[in-house]
Amino acid sequence: MADTFEPPLLLEHPSFGVRVLQDAMDAIDFLEEWPLGQRHKLHACACEACFAAYDGHCEAEAARKALIAWARCEGVRACGSVMLEAVERAGVVELL
């Protein structure tokens, strides 16, 4: 998928816990959960980049970098990248 983050991001925040963001849609969901009163211009830029990646108008790496910049500004800790391996069996995804 063109909007997939390679490698996925692992983000941590006391209010939101640890999140694995594998693609632009995961990032959009996370950004939209952020409190309205704490959103600012960098949040809007990260959202725009993620929507553009989701729509195929920019590379996923650009959205990933915008998200990391916003996260640093907000004190959301990037725990690094994560490589997930999984298999699907009978419609159930199991992490390896």
mmCIF file of N, CA and C in Angstrom:
data_model
loop_
_atom_site.group_PDB
_atom_site.id
_atom_site.type_symbol
_atom_site.label_atom_id
_atom_site.label_comp_id
_atom_site.label_asym_id
_atom_site.label_seq_id
_atom_site.Cartn_x
_atom_site.Cartn_y
_atom_site.Cartn_z
ATOM 1 N N MET A 1 0.839 -1.182 0.000
ATOM 2 C CA MET A 1 0.000 0.000 0.000
ATOM 3 C C MET A 1 0.884 1.245 0.000
ATOM 4 N N ALA A 2 0.531 2.253 -0.746
ATOM 5 C CA ALA A 2 1.368 3.444 -0.913
ATOM 6 C C ALA A 2 1.426 4.312 0.337
ATOM 7 N N ASP A 3 0.484 4.165 1.248
ATOM 8 C CA ASP A 3 0.488 5.010 2.444
ATOM 9 C C ASP A 3 1.053 4.290 3.670
ATOM 10 N N THR A 4 1.753 3.183 3.471
ATOM 11 C CA THR A 4 2.310 2.391 4.562
ATOM 12 C C THR A 4 3.608 2.998 5.060
ATOM 13 N N PHE A 5 3.737 3.092 6.382
ATOM 14 C CA PHE A 5 4.961 3.596 6.993
ATOM 15 C C PHE A 5 5.976 2.465 7.068
ATOM 16 N N GLU A 6 7.145 2.703 6.505
ATOM 17 C CA GLU A 6 8.234 1.724 6.547
ATOM 18 C C GLU A 6 9.445 2.324 7.217
ATOM 19 N N PRO A 7 9.796 1.889 8.383
ATOM 20 C CA PRO A 7 9.075 0.938 9.221
ATOM 21 C C PRO A 7 7.956 1.636 9.985
ATOM 22 N N PRO A 8 7.015 0.874 10.532
ATOM 23 C CA PRO A 8 5.935 1.471 11.336
ATOM 24 C C PRO A 8 6.501 2.250 12.516
ATOM 25 N N LEU A 9 5.709 3.201 13.024
ATOM 26 C CA LEU A 9 6.117 4.016 14.168
ATOM 27 C C LEU A 9 5.502 3.482 15.452
ATOM 28 N N LEU A 10 6.258 3.564 16.516
ATOM 29 C CA LEU A 10 5.782 3.219 17.838
ATOM 30 C C LEU A 10 5.816 4.504 18.650
ATOM 31 N N LEU A 11 4.644 5.027 19.028
ATOM 32 C CA LEU A 11 4.542 6.281 19.766
ATOM 33 C C LEU A 11 3.970 6.023 21.152
ATOM 34 N N GLU A 12 4.426 6.831 22.117
ATOM 35 C CA GLU A 12 3.956 6.668 23.491
ATOM 36 C C GLU A 12 3.644 8.024 24.099
ATOM 37 N N HIS A 13 2.489 8.103 24.774
ATOM 38 C CA HIS A 13 2.075 9.308 25.485
ATOM 39 C C HIS A 13 1.287 8.868 26.710
ATOM 40 N N PRO A 14 1.501 9.514 27.863
ATOM 41 C CA PRO A 14 0.805 9.082 29.074
ATOM 42 C C PRO A 14 -0.718 9.022 28.939
ATOM 43 N N SER A 15 -1.311 9.942 28.205
ATOM 44 C CA SER A 15 -2.772 9.967 28.062
ATOM 45 C C SER A 15 -3.310 8.966 27.048
ATOM 46 N N PHE A 16 -2.462 8.551 26.103
ATOM 47 C CA PHE A 16 -2.932 7.706 25.010
ATOM 48 C C PHE A 16 -2.291 6.330 24.989
ATOM 49 N N GLY A 17 -1.304 6.105 25.855
ATOM 50 C CA GLY A 17 -0.625 4.818 25.875
ATOM 51 C C GLY A 17 0.326 4.673 24.704
ATOM 52 N N VAL A 18 0.651 3.436 24.408
ATOM 53 C CA VAL A 18 1.556 3.129 23.300
ATOM 54 C C VAL A 18 0.724 2.800 22.070
ATOM 55 N N ARG A 19 1.096 3.386 20.953
ATOM 56 C CA ARG A 19 0.394 3.138 19.693
ATOM 57 C C ARG A 19 1.376 2.712 18.618
ATOM 58 N N VAL A 20 0.980 1.753 17.826
ATOM 59 C CA VAL A 20 1.736 1.360 16.646
ATOM 60 C C VAL A 20 1.008 1.953 15.449
ATOM 61 N N LEU A 21 1.699 2.792 14.701
ATOM 62 C CA LEU A 21 1.112 3.428 13.525
ATOM 63 C C LEU A 21 1.765 2.817 12.293
ATOM 64 N N GLN A 22 0.985 2.041 11.567
ATOM 65 C CA GLN A 22 1.523 1.324 10.416
ATOM 66 C C GLN A 22 1.302 2.045 9.096
ATOM 67 N N ASP A 23 0.357 2.986 9.078
ATOM 68 C CA ASP A 23 0.065 3.675 7.824
ATOM 69 C C ASP A 23 -0.560 5.029 8.102
ATOM 70 N N ALA A 24 -0.861 5.752 7.032
ATOM 71 C CA ALA A 24 -1.405 7.098 7.154
ATOM 72 C C ALA A 24 -2.748 7.100 7.888
ATOM 73 N N MET A 25 -3.572 6.087 7.689
ATOM 74 C CA MET A 25 -4.869 6.054 8.366
ATOM 75 C C MET A 25 -4.706 5.889 9.867
ATOM 76 N N ASP A 26 -3.760 5.065 10.296
ATOM 77 C CA ASP A 26 -3.472 4.945 11.736
ATOM 78 C C ASP A 26 -3.061 6.301 12.303
ATOM 79 N N ALA A 27 -2.225 7.024 11.558
ATOM 80 C CA ALA A 27 -1.764 8.340 12.004
ATOM 81 C C ALA A 27 -2.923 9.333 12.056
ATOM 82 N N ILE A 28 -3.790 9.305 11.055
ATOM 83 C CA ILE A 28 -4.958 10.196 11.035
ATOM 84 C C ILE A 28 -5.842 9.926 12.244
ATOM 85 N N ASP A 29 -6.099 8.661 12.527
ATOM 86 C CA ASP A 29 -6.918 8.300 13.695
ATOM 87 C C ASP A 29 -6.298 8.848 14.980
ATOM 88 N N PHE A 30 -4.981 8.668 15.121
ATOM 89 C CA PHE A 30 -4.289 9.151 16.317
ATOM 90 C C PHE A 30 -4.367 10.673 16.410
ATOM 91 N N LEU A 31 -4.094 11.364 15.320
ATOM 92 C CA LEU A 31 -4.129 12.826 15.320
ATOM 93 C C LEU A 31 -5.530 13.359 15.615
ATOM 94 N N GLU A 32 -6.559 12.676 15.145
ATOM 95 C CA GLU A 32 -7.927 13.139 15.382
ATOM 96 C C GLU A 32 -8.385 12.911 16.820
ATOM 97 N N GLU A 33 -7.689 12.044 17.554
ATOM 98 C CA GLU A 33 -7.995 11.846 18.964
ATOM 99 C C GLU A 33 -7.380 12.936 19.846
ATOM 100 N N TRP A 34 -6.432 13.698 19.294
ATOM 101 C CA TRP A 34 -5.750 14.715 20.073
ATOM 102 C C TRP A 34 -6.750 15.788 20.500
ATOM 103 N N PRO A 35 -6.698 16.252 21.759
ATOM 104 C CA PRO A 35 -7.657 17.254 22.252
ATOM 105 C C PRO A 35 -7.688 18.520 21.389
ATOM 106 N N LEU A 36 -8.883 18.998 21.112
ATOM 107 C CA LEU A 36 -9.046 20.174 20.253
ATOM 108 C C LEU A 36 -8.275 21.382 20.764
ATOM 109 N N GLY A 37 -8.283 21.599 22.050
ATOM 110 C CA GLY A 37 -7.618 22.758 22.631
ATOM 111 C C GLY A 37 -6.104 22.697 22.565
ATOM 112 N N GLN A 38 -5.546 21.541 22.215
ATOM 113 C CA GLN A 38 -4.096 21.382 22.153
ATOM 114 C C GLN A 38 -3.585 21.265 20.715
ATOM 115 N N ARG A 39 -4.459 21.480 19.762
ATOM 116 C CA ARG A 39 -4.045 21.409 18.366
ATOM 117 C C ARG A 39 -3.524 22.777 17.917
ATOM 118 N N HIS A 40 -2.529 22.773 17.076
ATOM 119 C CA HIS A 40 -1.959 24.012 16.553
ATOM 120 C C HIS A 40 -1.505 23.776 15.121
ATOM 121 N N LYS A 41 -0.732 24.696 14.593
ATOM 122 C CA LYS A 41 -0.364 24.653 13.177
ATOM 123 C C LYS A 41 0.399 23.381 12.793
ATOM 124 N N LEU A 42 1.308 22.917 13.634
ATOM 125 C CA LEU A 42 2.073 21.712 13.313
ATOM 126 C C LEU A 42 1.164 20.480 13.291
ATOM 127 N N HIS A 43 0.152 20.473 14.146
ATOM 128 C CA HIS A 43 -0.841 19.395 14.130
ATOM 129 C C HIS A 43 -1.574 19.403 12.787
ATOM 130 N N ALA A 44 -1.967 20.586 12.347
ATOM 131 C CA ALA A 44 -2.660 20.707 11.060
ATOM 132 C C ALA A 44 -1.776 20.254 9.907
ATOM 133 N N CYS A 45 -0.497 20.591 9.955
ATOM 134 C CA CYS A 45 0.444 20.172 8.904
ATOM 135 C C CYS A 45 0.595 18.654 8.880
ATOM 136 N N ALA A 46 0.696 18.043 10.064
ATOM 137 C CA ALA A 46 0.806 16.588 10.139
ATOM 138 C C ALA A 46 -0.458 15.932 9.589
ATOM 139 N N CYS A 47 -1.614 16.477 9.937
ATOM 140 C CA CYS A 47 -2.891 15.943 9.415
ATOM 141 C C CYS A 47 -2.936 16.054 7.896
ATOM 142 N N GLU A 48 -2.583 17.214 7.374
ATOM 143 C CA GLU A 48 -2.601 17.417 5.921
ATOM 144 C C GLU A 48 -1.677 16.431 5.214
ATOM 145 N N ALA A 49 -0.479 16.232 5.759
ATOM 146 C CA ALA A 49 0.475 15.307 5.150
ATOM 147 C C ALA A 49 -0.058 13.874 5.175
ATOM 148 N N CYS A 50 -0.675 13.488 6.288
ATOM 149 C CA CYS A 50 -1.216 12.124 6.392
ATOM 150 C C CYS A 50 -2.399 11.924 5.449
ATOM 151 N N PHE A 51 -3.274 12.928 5.342
ATOM 152 C CA PHE A 51 -4.388 12.823 4.393
ATOM 153 C C PHE A 51 -3.867 12.754 2.961
ATOM 154 N N ALA A 52 -2.838 13.543 2.655
ATOM 155 C CA ALA A 52 -2.267 13.524 1.310
ATOM 156 C C ALA A 52 -1.654 12.157 0.998
ATOM 157 N N ALA A 53 -0.974 11.571 1.971
ATOM 158 C CA ALA A 53 -0.402 10.233 1.758
ATOM 159 C C ALA A 53 -1.510 9.203 1.579
ATOM 160 N N TYR A 54 -2.538 9.306 2.387
ATOM 161 C CA TYR A 54 -3.665 8.378 2.285
ATOM 162 C C TYR A 54 -4.323 8.467 0.910
ATOM 163 N N ASP A 55 -4.440 9.702 0.393
ATOM 164 C CA ASP A 55 -5.061 9.927 -0.917
ATOM 165 C C ASP A 55 -4.110 9.682 -2.082
ATOM 166 N N GLY A 56 -2.841 9.383 -1.777
ATOM 167 C CA GLY A 56 -1.865 9.114 -2.835
ATOM 168 C C GLY A 56 -1.239 10.351 -3.439
ATOM 169 N N HIS A 57 -1.367 11.501 -2.758
ATOM 170 C CA HIS A 57 -0.829 12.753 -3.291
ATOM 171 C C HIS A 57 0.569 13.073 -2.790
ATOM 172 N N CYS A 58 1.072 12.301 -1.827
ATOM 173 C CA CYS A 58 2.451 12.472 -1.372
ATOM 174 C C CYS A 58 2.950 11.132 -0.849
ATOM 175 N N GLU A 59 4.238 11.038 -0.667
ATOM 176 C CA GLU A 59 4.844 9.802 -0.189
ATOM 177 C C GLU A 59 4.531 9.585 1.290
ATOM 178 N N ALA A 60 4.412 8.344 1.683
ATOM 179 C CA ALA A 60 4.167 8.003 3.086
ATOM 180 C C ALA A 60 5.304 8.502 3.970
ATOM 181 N N GLU A 61 6.530 8.513 3.447
ATOM 182 C CA GLU A 61 7.676 8.963 4.237
ATOM 183 C C GLU A 61 7.541 10.432 4.619
ATOM 184 N N ALA A 62 6.976 11.258 3.748
ATOM 185 C CA ALA A 62 6.765 12.676 4.072
ATOM 186 C C ALA A 62 5.757 12.813 5.207
ATOM 187 N N ALA A 63 4.702 12.024 5.157
ATOM 188 C CA ALA A 63 3.703 12.050 6.225
ATOM 189 C C ALA A 63 4.306 11.545 7.532
ATOM 190 N N ARG A 64 5.105 10.507 7.445
ATOM 191 C CA ARG A 64 5.764 9.938 8.626
ATOM 192 C C ARG A 64 6.663 10.983 9.284
ATOM 193 N N LYS A 65 7.428 11.718 8.485
ATOM 194 C CA LYS A 65 8.314 12.755 9.015
ATOM 195 C C LYS A 65 7.518 13.905 9.634
ATOM 196 N N ALA A 66 6.413 14.292 9.014
ATOM 197 C CA ALA A 66 5.564 15.350 9.569
ATOM 198 C C ALA A 66 4.980 14.909 10.906
ATOM 199 N N LEU A 67 4.578 13.667 10.988
ATOM 200 C CA LEU A 67 4.023 13.129 12.226
ATOM 201 C C LEU A 67 5.081 13.110 13.329
ATOM 202 N N ILE A 68 6.297 12.712 12.999
ATOM 203 C CA ILE A 68 7.383 12.684 13.985
ATOM 204 C C ILE A 68 7.691 14.098 14.479
ATOM 205 N N ALA A 69 7.709 15.072 13.581
ATOM 206 C CA ALA A 69 7.967 16.464 13.975
ATOM 207 C C ALA A 69 6.889 16.953 14.937
ATOM 208 N N TRP A 70 5.627 16.669 14.625
ATOM 209 C CA TRP A 70 4.532 17.062 15.515
ATOM 210 C C TRP A 70 4.665 16.358 16.859
ATOM 211 N N ALA A 71 4.961 15.065 16.840
ATOM 212 C CA ALA A 71 5.068 14.286 18.073
ATOM 213 C C ALA A 71 6.150 14.857 18.983
ATOM 214 N N ARG A 72 7.289 15.192 18.429
ATOM 215 C CA ARG A 72 8.375 15.770 19.236
ATOM 216 C C ARG A 72 7.936 17.069 19.896
ATOM 217 N N CYS A 73 7.239 17.897 19.136
ATOM 218 C CA CYS A 73 6.770 19.183 19.652
ATOM 219 C C CYS A 73 5.775 19.006 20.793
ATOM 220 N N GLU A 74 4.964 17.963 20.723
ATOM 221 C CA GLU A 74 3.911 17.726 21.713
ATOM 222 C C GLU A 74 4.341 16.842 22.872
ATOM 223 N N GLY A 75 5.569 16.376 22.855
ATOM 224 C CA GLY A 75 6.010 15.507 23.934
ATOM 225 C C GLY A 75 5.538 14.070 23.802
ATOM 226 N N VAL A 76 5.091 13.714 22.603
ATOM 227 C CA VAL A 76 4.733 12.329 22.325
ATOM 228 C C VAL A 76 6.034 11.620 21.999
ATOM 229 N N ARG A 77 6.343 10.627 22.770
ATOM 230 C CA ARG A 77 7.639 9.961 22.638
ATOM 231 C C ARG A 77 7.616 8.936 21.504
ATOM 232 N N ALA A 78 8.534 9.111 20.579
ATOM 233 C CA ALA A 78 8.700 8.103 19.534
ATOM 234 C C ALA A 78 9.615 7.029 20.111
ATOM 235 N N CYS A 79 9.048 5.860 20.341
ATOM 236 C CA CYS A 79 9.798 4.760 20.953
ATOM 237 C C CYS A 79 10.666 4.068 19.930
ATOM 238 N N GLY A 80 10.684 4.566 18.740
ATOM 239 C CA GLY A 80 11.447 3.933 17.674
ATOM 240 C C GLY A 80 10.512 3.309 16.676
ATOM 241 N N SER A 81 11.073 2.506 15.861
ATOM 242 C CA SER A 81 10.305 1.814 14.840
ATOM 243 C C SER A 81 10.079 0.389 15.285
ATOM 244 N N VAL A 82 9.107 -0.201 14.708
ATOM 245 C CA VAL A 82 8.781 -1.567 15.079
ATOM 246 C C VAL A 82 8.538 -2.372 13.819
ATOM 247 N N MET A 83 9.010 -3.568 13.822
ATOM 248 C CA MET A 83 8.746 -4.475 12.718
ATOM 249 C C MET A 83 7.787 -5.535 13.246
ATOM 250 N N LEU A 84 6.641 -5.618 12.658
ATOM 251 C CA LEU A 84 5.645 -6.587 13.101
ATOM 252 C C LEU A 84 5.558 -7.715 12.096
ATOM 253 N N GLU A 85 5.494 -8.907 12.602
ATOM 254 C CA GLU A 85 5.251 -10.062 11.756
ATOM 255 C C GLU A 85 3.962 -10.695 12.231
ATOM 256 N N ALA A 86 3.130 -11.049 11.299
ATOM 257 C CA ALA A 86 1.854 -11.640 11.665
ATOM 258 C C ALA A 86 1.429 -12.625 10.591
ATOM 259 N N VAL A 87 0.549 -13.509 10.996
ATOM 260 C CA VAL A 87 -0.065 -14.430 10.054
ATOM 261 C C VAL A 87 -1.566 -14.377 10.263
ATOM 262 N N GLU A 88 -2.293 -14.585 9.202
ATOM 263 C CA GLU A 88 -3.738 -14.608 9.297
ATOM 264 C C GLU A 88 -4.205 -16.043 9.142
ATOM 265 N N ARG A 89 -4.984 -16.477 10.099
ATOM 266 C CA ARG A 89 -5.537 -17.829 10.081
ATOM 267 C C ARG A 89 -7.026 -17.725 10.352
ATOM 268 N N ALA A 90 -7.796 -18.151 9.412
ATOM 269 C CA ALA A 90 -9.260 -18.153 9.555
ATOM 270 C C ALA A 90 -9.787 -16.784 9.958
ATOM 271 N N GLY A 91 -9.234 -15.731 9.357
ATOM 272 C CA GLY A 91 -9.717 -14.387 9.605
ATOM 273 C C GLY A 91 -9.192 -13.741 10.870
ATOM 274 N N VAL A 92 -8.347 -14.434 11.621
ATOM 275 C CA VAL A 92 -7.768 -13.901 12.852
ATOM 276 C C VAL A 92 -6.284 -13.626 12.615
ATOM 277 N N VAL A 93 -5.842 -12.426 12.938
ATOM 278 C CA VAL A 93 -4.447 -12.070 12.771
ATOM 279 C C VAL A 93 -3.718 -12.359 14.070
ATOM 280 N N GLU A 94 -2.666 -13.134 13.989
ATOM 281 C CA GLU A 94 -1.854 -13.461 15.149
ATOM 282 C C GLU A 94 -0.472 -12.838 14.971
ATOM 283 N N LEU A 95 -0.023 -12.085 15.975
ATOM 284 C CA LEU A 95 1.329 -11.535 15.934
ATOM 285 C C LEU A 95 2.310 -12.619 16.264
ATOM 286 N N LEU A 96 3.412 -12.637 15.543
ATOM 287 C CA LEU A 96 4.443 -13.644 15.779
ATOM 288 C C LEU A 96 5.476 -13.127 16.746
#
